[in-house]
Amino acid sequence: MAYQTRHPAVHPTVIAWISIGSNLDLPVAQVRQALESLATVPESTLLWHSHLYQTAPVGGVPQPAFINAVARLQTALPDRDLLGHLQMLEAAAGGAAPRKFTGVRGCWTSTC
Protein backbone atom coordinates (compact mmCIF):
# COMPACT_ATOMS: atom_id res chain seq x y z
CA MET A 1 0.00 0.00 0.00
CA ALA A 2 1.40 3.40 -0.93
CA TYR A 3 0.78 6.46 1.21
CA GLN A 4 0.89 9.88 -0.39
CA THR A 5 3.08 12.35 1.48
CA ARG A 6 3.57 16.10 1.41
CA HIS A 7 6.78 17.11 -0.28
CA PRO A 8 8.04 20.48 -1.52
CA ALA A 9 8.68 19.02 -4.97
CA VAL A 10 6.34 19.72 -7.85
CA HIS A 11 5.30 16.08 -8.03
CA PRO A 12 3.70 14.40 -5.02
CA THR A 13 5.64 11.54 -3.51
CA VAL A 14 4.50 8.17 -2.26
CA ILE A 15 5.95 5.60 0.10
CA ALA A 16 6.69 2.26 -1.55
CA TRP A 17 7.54 -0.81 0.54
CA ILE A 18 10.03 -3.00 -1.34
CA SER A 19 10.65 -6.61 -0.35
CA ILE A 20 13.96 -8.21 -1.28
CA GLY A 21 15.03 -11.82 -1.04
CA SER A 22 17.52 -14.37 -2.24
CA ASN A 23 18.36 -18.00 -1.58
CA LEU A 24 21.21 -18.65 -4.04
CA ASP A 25 24.75 -17.43 -4.72
CA LEU A 26 25.69 -15.70 -1.44
CA PRO A 27 22.19 -14.50 -0.55
CA VAL A 28 23.28 -12.25 2.33
CA ALA A 29 25.61 -10.33 0.01
CA GLN A 30 22.94 -10.14 -2.69
CA VAL A 31 20.30 -8.73 -0.35
CA ARG A 32 22.75 -6.17 1.06
CA GLN A 33 23.72 -5.10 -2.48
CA ALA A 34 20.06 -4.82 -3.45
CA LEU A 35 19.41 -2.54 -0.47
CA GLU A 36 22.37 -0.34 -1.46
CA SER A 37 21.13 -0.26 -5.07
CA LEU A 38 17.78 1.21 -3.99
CA ALA A 39 19.61 4.45 -3.22
CA THR A 40 20.26 4.83 -6.97
CA VAL A 41 16.59 4.90 -7.99
CA PRO A 42 15.95 8.37 -9.50
CA GLU A 43 13.52 10.77 -7.83
CA SER A 44 13.56 8.51 -4.79
CA THR A 45 14.99 8.38 -1.28
CA LEU A 46 15.70 5.23 0.68
CA LEU A 47 14.22 6.11 4.07
CA TRP A 48 14.72 2.87 6.01
CA HIS A 49 15.35 -0.84 5.70
CA SER A 50 14.89 -3.78 8.01
CA HIS A 51 17.52 -6.11 9.34
CA LEU A 52 18.12 -9.22 7.25
CA TYR A 53 16.16 -12.27 8.29
CA GLN A 54 16.07 -15.91 7.27
CA THR A 55 12.92 -17.78 6.26
CA ALA A 56 12.36 -21.39 5.33
CA PRO A 57 11.10 -22.15 1.80
CA VAL A 58 7.49 -23.28 1.53
CA GLY A 59 6.40 -25.86 -1.04
CA GLY A 60 7.94 -26.40 -4.44
CA VAL A 61 11.33 -28.01 -4.91
CA PRO A 62 13.85 -28.63 -2.10
CA GLN A 63 15.97 -25.48 -1.78
CA PRO A 64 18.04 -23.41 0.66
CA ALA A 65 16.52 -20.98 3.15
CA PHE A 66 15.81 -17.43 2.00
CA ILE A 67 17.46 -14.25 3.23
CA ASN A 68 14.92 -11.39 3.19
CA ALA A 69 14.61 -7.70 3.96
CA VAL A 70 12.13 -4.91 3.38
CA ALA A 71 12.83 -1.28 2.50
CA ARG A 72 10.82 1.93 2.71
CA LEU A 73 11.35 4.11 -0.36
CA GLN A 74 9.93 7.60 -0.88
CA THR A 75 9.51 8.28 -4.58
CA ALA A 76 8.02 10.72 -7.05
CA LEU A 77 8.16 8.13 -9.83
CA PRO A 78 4.93 6.82 -11.33
CA ASP A 79 4.33 3.21 -10.31
CA ARG A 80 5.28 1.70 -13.69
CA ASP A 81 8.51 3.72 -13.79
CA LEU A 82 9.43 2.57 -10.29
CA LEU A 83 8.71 -1.02 -11.25
CA GLY A 84 10.87 -0.61 -14.36
CA HIS A 85 13.82 0.66 -12.30
CA LEU A 86 13.43 -2.17 -9.79
CA GLN A 87 13.34 -4.71 -12.59
CA MET A 88 16.52 -3.20 -14.11
CA LEU A 89 18.28 -3.49 -10.74
CA GLU A 90 17.04 -7.06 -10.40
CA ALA A 91 18.26 -8.00 -13.90
CA ALA A 92 21.64 -6.33 -13.26
CA ALA A 93 22.01 -8.52 -10.18
CA GLY A 94 21.33 -11.58 -12.32
CA GLY A 95 18.06 -12.30 -10.60
CA ALA A 96 15.36 -11.70 -13.18
CA ALA A 97 12.47 -14.00 -12.40
CA PRO A 98 12.22 -17.13 -14.53
CA ARG A 99 9.16 -17.46 -16.73
CA LYS A 100 8.10 -20.62 -14.89
CA PHE A 101 8.37 -20.21 -11.14
CA THR A 102 10.45 -22.97 -9.55
CA GLY A 103 10.81 -21.37 -6.13
CA VAL A 104 14.60 -21.00 -6.43
CA ARG A 105 15.71 -17.41 -6.97
CA GLY A 106 19.00 -15.54 -7.21
CA CYS A 107 17.80 -12.11 -6.08
CA TRP A 108 14.33 -10.62 -6.49
CA THR A 109 12.28 -7.62 -5.48
CA SER A 110 8.58 -7.04 -4.96
CA THR A 111 6.67 -3.83 -4.36
CA CYS A 112 3.49 -2.93 -2.53
XYZ file of N, CA and C in Angstrom:
336
model
N 0.844 -1.173 0.000
C 0.000 0.000 0.000
C 0.886 1.233 0.000
N 0.620 2.166 -0.852
C 1.403 3.396 -0.931
C 0.647 4.524 -0.235
N 1.370 5.322 0.534
C 0.779 6.460 1.212
C 1.323 7.727 0.590
N 0.440 8.620 0.191
C 0.888 9.880 -0.386
C 1.392 10.776 0.737
N 2.486 11.475 0.472
C 3.076 12.354 1.477
C 3.190 13.763 0.933
N 3.326 14.718 1.819
C 3.575 16.099 1.409
C 5.063 16.250 1.149
N 5.386 16.940 0.099
C 6.783 17.113 -0.279
C 6.880 18.425 -1.042
N 7.941 19.185 -0.834
C 8.039 20.477 -1.518
C 8.230 20.363 -3.025
N 8.478 19.198 -3.530
C 8.676 19.022 -4.968
C 7.373 19.268 -5.718
N 7.501 19.484 -7.004
C 6.339 19.724 -7.851
C 5.442 18.492 -7.890
N 6.062 17.317 -7.954
C 5.305 16.078 -8.031
C 5.106 15.505 -6.631
N 3.903 15.025 -6.335
C 3.703 14.403 -5.025
C 4.535 13.124 -4.926
N 4.881 12.762 -3.715
C 5.640 11.539 -3.510
C 4.766 10.502 -2.820
N 5.172 9.278 -2.942
C 4.498 8.172 -2.261
C 5.551 7.345 -1.541
N 5.096 6.564 -0.593
C 5.948 5.602 0.096
C 5.702 4.240 -0.538
N 6.774 3.608 -0.982
C 6.694 2.255 -1.545
C 7.473 1.329 -0.621
N 6.876 0.216 -0.263
C 7.540 -0.810 0.536
C 8.072 -1.850 -0.433
N 9.367 -2.091 -0.407
C 10.033 -2.998 -1.337
C 10.535 -4.213 -0.561
N 10.118 -5.394 -0.984
C 10.653 -6.609 -0.352
C 11.768 -7.155 -1.236
N 12.779 -7.695 -0.590
C 13.960 -8.209 -1.275
C 14.279 -9.572 -0.690
N 14.661 -10.503 -1.542
C 15.030 -11.817 -1.035
C 15.908 -12.576 -1.999
N 16.646 -13.527 -1.448
C 17.518 -14.374 -2.242
C 17.763 -15.670 -1.486
N 17.947 -16.762 -2.229
C 18.356 -18.000 -1.576
C 19.451 -18.731 -2.347
N 20.117 -18.055 -3.262
C 21.208 -18.650 -4.035
C 22.382 -17.692 -4.121
N 23.572 -18.244 -4.383
C 24.750 -17.426 -4.717
C 25.015 -16.308 -3.712
N 25.385 -16.668 -2.501
C 25.690 -15.696 -1.442
C 24.500 -14.771 -1.173
N 23.398 -15.307 -0.692
C 22.186 -14.500 -0.550
C 22.319 -13.302 0.384
N 23.108 -13.405 1.434
C 23.279 -12.247 2.329
C 23.902 -11.088 1.556
N 24.951 -11.373 0.804
C 25.611 -10.328 0.013
C 24.665 -9.764 -1.043
N 23.870 -10.614 -1.660
C 22.940 -10.141 -2.693
C 21.878 -9.211 -2.112
N 21.339 -9.572 -0.961
C 20.305 -8.725 -0.354
C 20.906 -7.403 0.092
N 22.096 -7.435 0.665
C 22.754 -6.169 1.059
C 23.009 -5.283 -0.158
N 23.480 -5.873 -1.252
C 23.725 -5.104 -2.477
C 22.424 -4.527 -3.020
N 21.360 -5.311 -2.971
C 20.063 -4.818 -3.449
C 19.599 -3.619 -2.625
N 19.794 -3.676 -1.319
C 19.413 -2.542 -0.465
C 20.228 -1.303 -0.826
N 21.531 -1.470 -1.056
C 22.370 -0.341 -1.465
C 21.933 0.206 -2.825
N 21.534 -0.677 -3.721
C 21.127 -0.259 -5.071
C 19.858 0.590 -5.055
N 19.011 0.410 -4.051
C 17.783 1.206 -3.988
C 18.084 2.700 -3.878
N 19.231 3.034 -3.338
C 19.614 4.449 -3.215
C 19.887 5.089 -4.574
N 19.990 4.292 -5.638
C 20.260 4.828 -6.971
C 18.991 5.066 -7.784
N 17.842 4.707 -7.247
C 16.591 4.900 -7.988
C 16.323 6.398 -8.096
N 16.155 6.925 -9.324
C 15.951 8.374 -9.496
C 14.662 8.856 -8.832
N 14.682 10.118 -8.448
C 13.520 10.772 -7.834
C 13.015 10.013 -6.619
N 13.939 9.354 -5.914
C 13.559 8.509 -4.787
C 14.581 8.641 -3.666
N 14.123 8.368 -2.447
C 14.989 8.381 -1.277
C 14.738 7.117 -0.474
N 15.809 6.394 -0.192
C 15.703 5.229 0.680
C 15.608 5.748 2.105
N 14.458 5.561 2.738
C 14.218 6.107 4.067
C 14.623 5.154 5.187
N 14.511 3.848 4.946
C 14.721 2.874 6.005
C 14.789 1.483 5.394
N 15.463 0.573 6.057
C 15.348 -0.838 5.699
C 15.484 -1.691 6.946
N 14.881 -2.854 6.884
C 14.892 -3.776 8.007
C 16.253 -4.453 8.142
N 16.396 -5.189 9.216
C 17.516 -6.109 9.341
C 17.271 -7.250 8.360
N 18.290 -8.028 8.073
C 18.116 -9.223 7.253
C 17.537 -10.323 8.135
N 16.701 -11.139 7.545
C 16.157 -12.270 8.293
C 16.060 -13.477 7.383
N 16.071 -14.640 8.004
C 16.065 -15.906 7.268
C 14.698 -16.556 7.388
N 14.200 -17.068 6.260
C 12.921 -17.783 6.262
C 13.088 -19.107 5.528
N 12.326 -20.073 5.966
C 12.356 -21.386 5.326
C 11.508 -21.347 4.055
N 11.926 -22.070 3.013
C 11.104 -22.151 1.804
C 9.823 -22.929 2.091
N 8.779 -22.604 1.355
C 7.491 -23.276 1.531
C 7.084 -23.881 0.199
N 6.862 -25.183 0.166
C 6.399 -25.858 -1.041
C 7.436 -25.862 -2.144
N 7.045 -26.387 -3.285
C 7.944 -26.401 -4.442
C 9.066 -27.398 -4.275
N 10.174 -27.114 -4.911
C 11.326 -28.014 -4.909
C 12.172 -27.805 -3.652
N 12.931 -28.829 -3.227
C 13.853 -28.627 -2.103
C 14.858 -27.533 -2.454
N 15.107 -26.631 -1.510
C 15.967 -25.479 -1.778
C 16.470 -24.891 -0.481
N 17.505 -24.051 -0.551
C 18.043 -23.414 0.662
C 17.063 -22.395 1.244
N 17.313 -22.022 2.492
C 16.523 -20.982 3.150
C 16.717 -19.646 2.432
N 15.755 -18.763 2.589
C 15.810 -17.426 1.999
C 16.368 -16.416 2.995
N 17.078 -15.437 2.472
C 17.455 -14.246 3.226
C 16.565 -13.132 2.687
N 15.898 -12.406 3.577
C 14.918 -11.393 3.186
C 15.164 -10.078 3.911
N 14.628 -9.024 3.346
C 14.610 -7.698 3.959
C 13.480 -6.918 3.320
N 13.122 -5.813 3.947
C 12.128 -4.909 3.380
C 12.676 -3.490 3.499
N 12.346 -2.656 2.510
C 12.830 -1.281 2.498
C 11.656 -0.321 2.295
N 11.802 0.861 2.867
C 10.815 1.933 2.706
C 11.441 2.993 1.811
N 10.826 3.197 0.649
C 11.353 4.110 -0.362
C 10.337 5.223 -0.604
N 10.777 6.473 -0.509
C 9.929 7.603 -0.876
C 10.262 7.952 -2.314
N 9.245 8.052 -3.166
C 9.512 8.277 -4.584
C 8.468 9.178 -5.224
N 8.917 9.925 -6.217
C 8.015 10.723 -7.048
C 7.758 10.033 -8.381
N 8.340 8.855 -8.568
C 8.157 8.126 -9.833
C 6.751 7.547 -9.929
N 6.172 7.562 -11.126
C 4.927 6.818 -11.333
C 5.185 5.335 -11.077
N 4.154 4.602 -10.699
C 4.332 3.210 -10.308
C 5.015 2.351 -11.367
N 4.654 2.522 -12.634
C 5.279 1.705 -13.689
C 6.753 2.054 -13.873
N 7.107 3.324 -13.689
C 8.514 3.718 -13.792
C 9.318 3.126 -12.639
N 8.755 3.169 -11.431
C 9.429 2.566 -10.287
C 9.629 1.073 -10.526
N 8.594 0.404 -10.965
C 8.705 -1.023 -11.255
C 9.797 -1.283 -12.294
N 9.852 -0.458 -13.334
C 10.873 -0.611 -14.361
C 12.280 -0.486 -13.792
N 12.497 0.491 -12.906
C 13.816 0.661 -12.296
C 14.155 -0.519 -11.409
N 13.182 -1.007 -10.652
C 13.435 -2.167 -9.793
C 13.762 -3.397 -10.627
N 13.069 -3.572 -11.729
C 13.344 -4.715 -12.594
C 14.723 -4.607 -13.237
N 15.166 -3.384 -13.568
C 16.521 -3.203 -14.114
C 17.569 -3.564 -13.062
N 17.346 -3.141 -11.806
C 18.281 -3.490 -10.740
C 18.316 -5.005 -10.533
N 17.148 -5.617 -10.575
C 17.041 -7.063 -10.404
C 17.790 -7.795 -11.522
N 17.592 -7.367 -12.756
C 18.264 -7.999 -13.897
C 19.782 -7.794 -13.812
N 20.208 -6.601 -13.387
C 21.642 -6.329 -13.264
C 22.288 -7.228 -12.214
N 21.506 -7.621 -11.216
C 22.012 -8.524 -10.175
C 21.943 -9.980 -10.610
N 21.424 -10.210 -11.815
C 21.330 -11.582 -12.316
C 20.155 -12.340 -11.753
N 19.157 -11.619 -11.276
C 18.060 -12.296 -10.601
C 16.711 -12.131 -11.244
N 16.660 -11.833 -12.533
C 15.358 -11.701 -13.182
C 14.576 -12.984 -12.993
N 13.310 -12.839 -12.686
C 12.467 -13.998 -12.397
C 12.330 -14.902 -13.609
N 12.432 -16.215 -13.403
C 12.217 -17.125 -14.525
C 10.769 -17.094 -14.971
N 10.533 -17.452 -16.227
C 9.159 -17.457 -16.730
C 8.291 -18.454 -15.970
N 8.839 -19.616 -15.663
C 8.103 -20.617 -14.894
C 8.680 -20.625 -13.491
N 7.877 -20.317 -12.508
C 8.368 -20.214 -11.138
C 8.732 -21.588 -10.596
N 9.981 -21.714 -10.139
C 10.450 -22.967 -9.551
C 10.641 -22.832 -8.052
N 10.581 -21.608 -7.535
C 10.815 -21.368 -6.130
C 12.240 -20.909 -5.852
N 13.195 -21.352 -6.641
C 14.600 -21.001 -6.432
C 14.882 -19.679 -7.130
N 15.477 -18.732 -6.409
C 15.714 -17.405 -6.971
C 17.099 -16.915 -6.599
N 17.731 -16.197 -7.518
C 18.999 -15.542 -7.212
C 18.744 -14.346 -6.316
N 18.173 -13.286 -6.855
C 17.797 -12.109 -6.085
C 16.545 -11.536 -6.725
N 15.596 -11.125 -5.931
C 14.335 -10.619 -6.487
C 13.809 -9.493 -5.616
N 12.932 -8.707 -6.211
C 12.280 -7.623 -5.484
C 10.779 -7.693 -5.752
N 10.034 -7.184 -4.807
C 8.576 -7.042 -4.961
C 8.203 -5.685 -4.384
N 7.120 -5.124 -4.878
C 6.666 -3.835 -4.357
C 5.239 -3.946 -3.873
N 4.895 -3.066 -2.929
C 3.490 -2.930 -2.527
C 3.251 -1.514 -2.073
